[in-house]
């Protein structure tokens, strides 16, 4: 493809950086070679399409043409023109427009994935051409516990080594759309990463069953997992209506349906409720570690091991993974190994 384009006279007037960007863009959106040359002959400026891709990214990020216009410092009619150019090239509508909001279409989501890959490709090419350290913004999404105990501790040292990088950490206890929320990396604690993304296992999360001495003095200490059915159990709200899972000393798998009067999406709140004599909680070991050491909480059923979940890093593309993302995944893997 590149040999074909380099033979075109127009390529002589473009920098290597701009040529690489356009080649990458055409590859990312699977633009046919014949149509690519036809397009260059029509427009006389291949970078218009790269600019249109950047404008499309910003429209989707900010949710309106006016906001994109202000952020980019160009007129609103020009933003509309770039959007029309993208839709013309894609051959379909990318955004539904109404008087109140813009809604991305399924075709728009597919194109947005590729134009964001182009943005990352642009950063990588610029870094390689200047031999600079990784730069740009890395958007990470994770739950409260993950941010506090796993991701947060790894960030200061990482940013000190790569000062040109910027990290935006989105804390959300519900799964987010990697495409819709512009997320480069989502960290999940689960036994089954959702399909549609590349998943790298970064470690494992072990849980502990615990309660306060005060609660146990009033309600008694459960001796088997089955006895939990008669206790007030404090559970993680995402797993409401499900069971707690254990492995018995002989390897037998046990599932116990639990119920209680308090659930939360933040494990620290469950831990606090257990300390306040509210019931029995199953929380990550790291969350309860200091309270167990101080005697505020007591571990229950130590011979029955709660289910261990994987810690996963989810991202959209292995092929177009940015240098910043690769470096942070490696950093997180080492950091989790140290604290586990």
Coordinates of C-alpha atoms in Angstrom, one line a residue:
X1 CA 0.0 0.0 0.0
X2 CA 2.7 2.5 1.0
X3 CA 4.7 1.8 -2.2
X4 CA 1.6 2.5 -4.2
X5 CA 1.0 5.8 -2.5
X6 CA 4.6 6.9 -2.4
X7 CA 4.6 6.7 -6.2
X8 CA 1.9 9.3 -6.3
X9 CA 3.3 12.9 -6.9
X10 CA 1.3 14.3 -4.0
X11 CA 3.2 12.2 -1.5
X12 CA 6.4 14.1 -2.3
X13 CA 4.9 17.2 -0.6
X14 CA 4.0 15.4 2.7
X15 CA 6.2 14.8 5.7
X16 CA 7.0 11.3 6.7
X17 CA 4.9 11.8 9.8
X18 CA 1.9 12.9 7.8
X19 CA 2.2 10.1 5.3
X20 CA 2.5 7.5 8.1
X21 CA -0.6 8.9 9.8
X22 CA -2.6 8.7 6.6
X23 CA -1.4 5.2 5.8
X24 CA -2.3 4.2 9.3
X25 CA -5.8 5.8 9.0
X26 CA -6.6 4.1 5.8
X27 CA -5.4 0.8 7.2
X28 CA -7.5 1.2 10.4
X29 CA -10.7 1.9 8.5
X30 CA -9.9 -0.7 5.8
X31 CA -10.0 1.9 3.0
X32 CA -9.4 0.3 -0.5
X33 CA -6.2 1.3 -2.2
X34 CA -7.9 2.3 -5.4
X35 CA -10.4 4.5 -3.5
X36 CA -7.5 6.0 -1.5
X37 CA -5.7 7.2 -4.7
X38 CA -9.0 8.5 -6.1
X39 CA -9.5 10.4 -2.9
X40 CA -6.1 12.0 -3.1
X41 CA -6.7 13.1 -6.6
X42 CA -10.1 14.6 -5.7
X43 CA -9.1 16.5 -2.6
X44 CA -5.4 17.3 -3.1
X45 CA -4.9 17.1 0.7
X46 CA -4.8 13.7 2.4
X47 CA -4.5 15.3 5.8
X48 CA -8.0 16.6 5.6
X49 CA -9.2 13.1 6.5
X50 CA -6.9 12.8 9.4
X51 CA -8.1 16.2 10.7
X52 CA -11.7 15.0 10.2
X53 CA -11.0 12.0 12.3
X54 CA -9.6 14.1 15.1
X55 CA -12.7 16.4 14.9
X56 CA -15.0 13.3 15.0
X57 CA -13.2 12.1 18.1
X58 CA -13.7 15.4 19.9
X59 CA -17.4 15.6 18.9
X60 CA -18.0 12.2 20.4
X61 CA -15.9 13.0 23.5
X62 CA -17.7 16.3 24.2
X63 CA -21.2 15.4 23.0
X64 CA -21.9 18.4 20.7
X65 CA -20.6 20.2 17.7
X66 CA -20.5 23.5 19.5
X67 CA -18.4 22.1 22.4
X68 CA -16.0 20.5 19.8
X69 CA -15.8 23.8 18.0
X70 CA -14.8 25.7 21.2
X71 CA -12.3 23.0 22.2
X72 CA -10.6 22.8 18.8
X73 CA -10.7 26.6 18.2
X74 CA -12.4 26.3 14.8
X75 CA -15.9 27.5 13.7
X76 CA -19.0 25.4 14.2
X77 CA -19.6 25.2 10.4
X78 CA -16.1 23.9 9.9
X79 CA -16.8 21.2 12.5
X80 CA -20.0 20.3 10.6
X81 CA -18.1 20.1 7.4
X82 CA -15.5 17.7 8.9
X83 CA -18.3 15.5 10.2
X84 CA -20.1 15.5 6.9
X85 CA -16.8 14.5 5.2
X86 CA -16.4 11.6 7.6
X87 CA -19.9 10.4 7.0
X88 CA -19.4 10.8 3.2
X89 CA -16.3 8.7 3.3
X90 CA -17.9 6.1 5.6
X91 CA -20.9 6.0 3.4
X92 CA -23.3 6.1 6.3
X93 CA -24.6 8.3 9.1
X94 CA -22.2 8.2 12.1
X95 CA -24.3 10.4 14.5
X96 CA -28.0 10.9 14.9
X97 CA -28.7 14.6 15.4
X98 CA -31.6 16.1 17.3
X99 CA -32.3 19.5 18.8
X100 CA -31.1 18.4 22.2
X101 CA -28.4 15.8 21.7
X102 CA -26.2 13.7 19.5
X103 CA -26.4 9.9 19.6
X104 CA -23.7 7.8 18.0
X105 CA -24.9 5.1 15.6
X106 CA -23.6 1.5 15.5
X107 CA -21.6 2.4 12.4
X108 CA -20.3 5.5 14.2
X109 CA -19.1 3.3 17.2
X110 CA -17.1 1.1 14.7
X111 CA -15.5 4.2 13.1
X112 CA -14.9 5.8 16.5
X113 CA -12.9 2.8 17.6
X114 CA -10.7 3.2 14.6
X115 CA -10.3 6.9 14.7
X116 CA -9.2 6.6 18.3
X117 CA -6.6 4.1 17.2
X118 CA -5.4 6.7 14.7
X119 CA -5.0 9.2 17.5
X120 CA -2.9 6.7 19.5
X121 CA -0.9 5.9 16.3
X122 CA -0.3 9.7 15.9
X123 CA 1.1 9.8 19.4
X124 CA 3.4 6.8 18.8
X125 CA 4.7 8.1 15.5
X126 CA 5.4 11.5 17.0
X127 CA 7.2 9.9 19.9
X128 CA 9.3 7.7 17.6
X129 CA 10.2 10.6 15.4
X130 CA 11.4 12.8 18.3
X131 CA 12.7 9.8 20.3
X132 CA 10.7 11.3 23.2
X133 CA 9.5 9.4 26.3
X134 CA 5.8 8.3 26.2
X135 CA 3.4 11.2 26.2
X136 CA -0.3 11.8 26.0
X137 CA -3.3 10.9 28.2
X138 CA -4.1 7.4 29.5
X139 CA -7.8 7.0 30.6
X140 CA -8.3 4.3 33.2
X141 CA -11.6 3.0 34.7
X142 CA -11.9 0.9 37.8
X143 CA -14.0 0.4 40.9
X144 CA -13.3 2.1 44.2
X145 CA -11.4 -0.8 45.9
X146 CA -9.3 -1.3 42.8
X147 CA -8.4 2.4 42.6
X148 CA -7.6 2.6 46.3
X149 CA -5.6 -0.6 46.7
X150 CA -4.3 -1.6 43.3
X151 CA -4.2 1.2 40.7
X152 CA -3.6 4.2 42.9
X153 CA -0.4 3.0 44.6
X154 CA 1.2 2.3 41.2
X155 CA 0.5 5.8 39.7
X156 CA 2.9 8.1 41.6
X157 CA 6.1 6.2 40.7
X158 CA 4.9 5.6 37.2
X159 CA 4.3 9.3 36.5
X160 CA 7.6 10.3 38.1
X161 CA 9.3 8.1 35.5
X162 CA 7.2 9.3 32.6
X163 CA 6.5 13.0 33.3
X164 CA 5.1 13.6 29.8
X165 CA 2.2 11.2 30.5
X166 CA -1.1 12.2 32.1
X167 CA -3.5 9.7 33.7
X168 CA -7.2 10.3 34.1
X169 CA -8.7 7.8 36.6
X170 CA -12.4 7.2 36.3
X171 CA -13.9 5.5 39.4
X172 CA -17.1 3.7 38.7
X173 CA -18.4 0.5 40.4
X174 CA -20.4 -0.4 37.3
X175 CA -18.8 -1.7 34.1
X176 CA -18.2 1.1 31.5
X177 CA -18.1 1.1 27.7
X178 CA -14.5 1.3 26.6
X179 CA -15.6 2.9 23.4
X180 CA -18.4 5.1 24.6
X181 CA -16.5 6.4 27.6
X182 CA -13.1 6.9 25.8
X183 CA -11.4 4.4 28.2
X184 CA -8.0 3.1 27.3
X185 CA -7.8 0.6 30.1
X186 CA -10.5 -0.9 32.4
X187 CA -9.4 -2.9 35.5
X188 CA -11.9 -5.6 36.5
X189 CA -12.0 -8.0 39.4
X190 CA -14.0 -10.9 38.1
X191 CA -14.0 -14.6 37.3
X192 CA -15.2 -14.0 33.7
X193 CA -13.9 -10.9 31.8
X194 CA -16.6 -9.7 29.4
X195 CA -16.1 -10.6 25.7
X196 CA -15.3 -8.0 23.1
X197 CA -12.0 -6.7 24.7
X198 CA -8.5 -8.0 25.1
X199 CA -8.0 -9.2 28.6
X200 CA -4.6 -9.5 30.4
X201 CA -4.5 -11.2 33.8
X202 CA -2.7 -8.9 36.2
X203 CA -3.1 -10.9 39.4
X204 CA -5.7 -12.4 41.7
X205 CA -8.0 -11.0 44.4
X206 CA -8.5 -13.2 47.5
X207 CA -11.4 -12.5 49.9
X208 CA -11.9 -13.1 53.6
X209 CA -15.0 -13.8 55.6
X210 CA -15.2 -11.7 58.7
X211 CA -17.3 -10.2 61.5
X212 CA -16.7 -8.1 64.6
X213 CA -16.3 -9.6 68.0
X214 CA -19.4 -7.7 69.1
X215 CA -21.6 -9.3 66.4
X216 CA -20.3 -12.8 67.1
X217 CA -20.9 -12.4 70.8
X218 CA -24.6 -11.6 70.1
X219 CA -25.3 -13.9 67.2
X220 CA -22.8 -16.7 67.6
X221 CA -19.9 -17.8 65.3
X222 CA -20.8 -19.8 62.2
X223 CA -19.0 -23.2 62.0
X224 CA -19.8 -24.1 58.5
X225 CA -20.6 -22.2 55.3
X226 CA -24.2 -23.5 55.4
X227 CA -24.6 -21.7 58.8
X228 CA -24.3 -18.4 57.1
X229 CA -27.9 -18.7 55.9
X230 CA -29.0 -17.8 59.4
X231 CA -26.8 -14.8 59.7
X232 CA -27.1 -11.2 58.5
X233 CA -24.7 -11.1 55.6
X234 CA -23.3 -7.9 54.2
X235 CA -22.8 -8.3 50.5
X236 CA -21.4 -6.5 47.5
X237 CA -24.4 -5.0 45.6
X238 CA -23.3 -6.2 42.2
X239 CA -23.7 -9.8 43.4
X240 CA -27.1 -9.3 45.1
X241 CA -29.2 -12.4 44.9
X242 CA -26.2 -14.6 44.2
X243 CA -24.3 -17.0 46.4
X244 CA -21.0 -16.9 48.3
X245 CA -18.7 -19.6 47.0
X246 CA -16.1 -21.6 49.1
X247 CA -13.7 -24.4 48.6
X248 CA -13.8 -26.9 51.5
X249 CA -10.6 -28.4 53.0
X250 CA -11.0 -31.5 50.8
X251 CA -11.5 -29.5 47.7
X252 CA -15.3 -29.6 47.5
X253 CA -17.0 -26.6 46.0
X254 CA -19.7 -25.1 48.2
X255 CA -22.2 -22.3 47.3
X256 CA -24.3 -20.7 49.9
X257 CA -27.2 -18.3 49.2
X258 CA -26.9 -15.3 51.5
X259 CA -29.2 -12.5 52.5
X260 CA -28.9 -9.4 54.7
X261 CA -30.1 -5.9 55.3
X262 CA -27.2 -4.0 53.8
X263 CA -25.4 -4.2 50.5
X264 CA -23.0 -1.7 48.9
X265 CA -20.9 -1.3 45.8
X266 CA -17.8 -0.2 47.8
X267 CA -16.0 -2.8 49.9
X268 CA -14.8 -0.3 52.5
X269 CA -18.4 0.4 53.4
X270 CA -19.0 -3.3 54.0
X271 CA -15.9 -3.5 56.1
X272 CA -17.1 -0.5 58.2
X273 CA -20.5 -2.0 58.6
X274 CA -19.0 -5.3 59.8
X275 CA -16.8 -3.4 62.3
X276 CA -20.0 -1.7 63.6
X277 CA -21.5 -5.1 64.5
X278 CA -23.9 -5.1 61.5
X279 CA -23.2 -8.6 60.2
X280 CA -20.9 -11.0 58.4
X281 CA -19.0 -9.6 55.4
X282 CA -16.9 -11.1 52.6
X283 CA -14.4 -8.5 51.4
X284 CA -11.0 -8.5 49.7
X285 CA -8.2 -9.4 52.1
X286 CA -6.5 -6.1 51.5
X287 CA -9.6 -4.2 52.6
X288 CA -9.8 -6.1 55.9
X289 CA -6.1 -6.6 56.6
X290 CA -5.6 -3.8 59.1
X291 CA -8.9 -4.4 60.9
X292 CA -8.1 -8.1 61.3
X293 CA -4.6 -7.2 62.6
X294 CA -6.1 -4.8 65.2
X295 CA -8.8 -7.2 66.3
X296 CA -11.7 -5.0 65.1
X297 CA -12.6 -7.9 62.8
X298 CA -12.3 -11.7 63.2
X299 CA -11.7 -14.1 60.3
X300 CA -14.4 -16.7 60.0
X301 CA -14.3 -20.3 58.6
X302 CA -10.5 -20.1 57.9
X303 CA -10.6 -23.7 56.6
X304 CA -13.0 -22.8 53.9
X305 CA -11.4 -20.7 51.2
X306 CA -13.6 -18.0 49.5
X307 CA -13.6 -17.9 45.8
X308 CA -10.5 -16.2 44.3
X309 CA -11.2 -13.8 41.5
X310 CA -8.9 -12.6 38.7
X311 CA -7.7 -9.0 38.4
X312 CA -7.9 -8.2 34.7
X313 CA -6.8 -5.3 32.5
X314 CA -9.2 -4.9 29.6
X315 CA -8.4 -2.9 26.4
X316 CA -9.6 -2.8 22.9
X317 CA -6.7 -3.7 20.6
X318 CA -3.5 -5.7 21.0
X319 CA -2.2 -4.6 17.6
X320 CA -2.6 -0.8 18.2
X321 CA -1.8 -0.8 21.9
X322 CA 0.0 2.5 22.8
X323 CA 3.4 2.5 24.5
X324 CA 1.9 4.2 27.5
X325 CA -0.7 1.5 27.9
X326 CA 1.9 -1.3 27.6
X327 CA 4.1 0.3 30.1
X328 CA 1.3 0.9 32.6
X329 CA 0.1 -2.7 32.3
X330 CA 3.6 -3.9 33.1
X331 CA 3.8 -1.5 36.0
X332 CA 0.5 -2.6 37.4
X333 CA 1.4 -6.3 37.1
X334 CA 4.5 -5.8 39.2
X335 CA 2.8 -3.5 41.7
X336 CA -0.1 -6.0 42.3
X337 CA 2.4 -8.8 42.8
X338 CA 4.1 -6.8 45.6
X339 CA 0.9 -6.0 47.5
X340 CA -0.9 -9.3 47.1

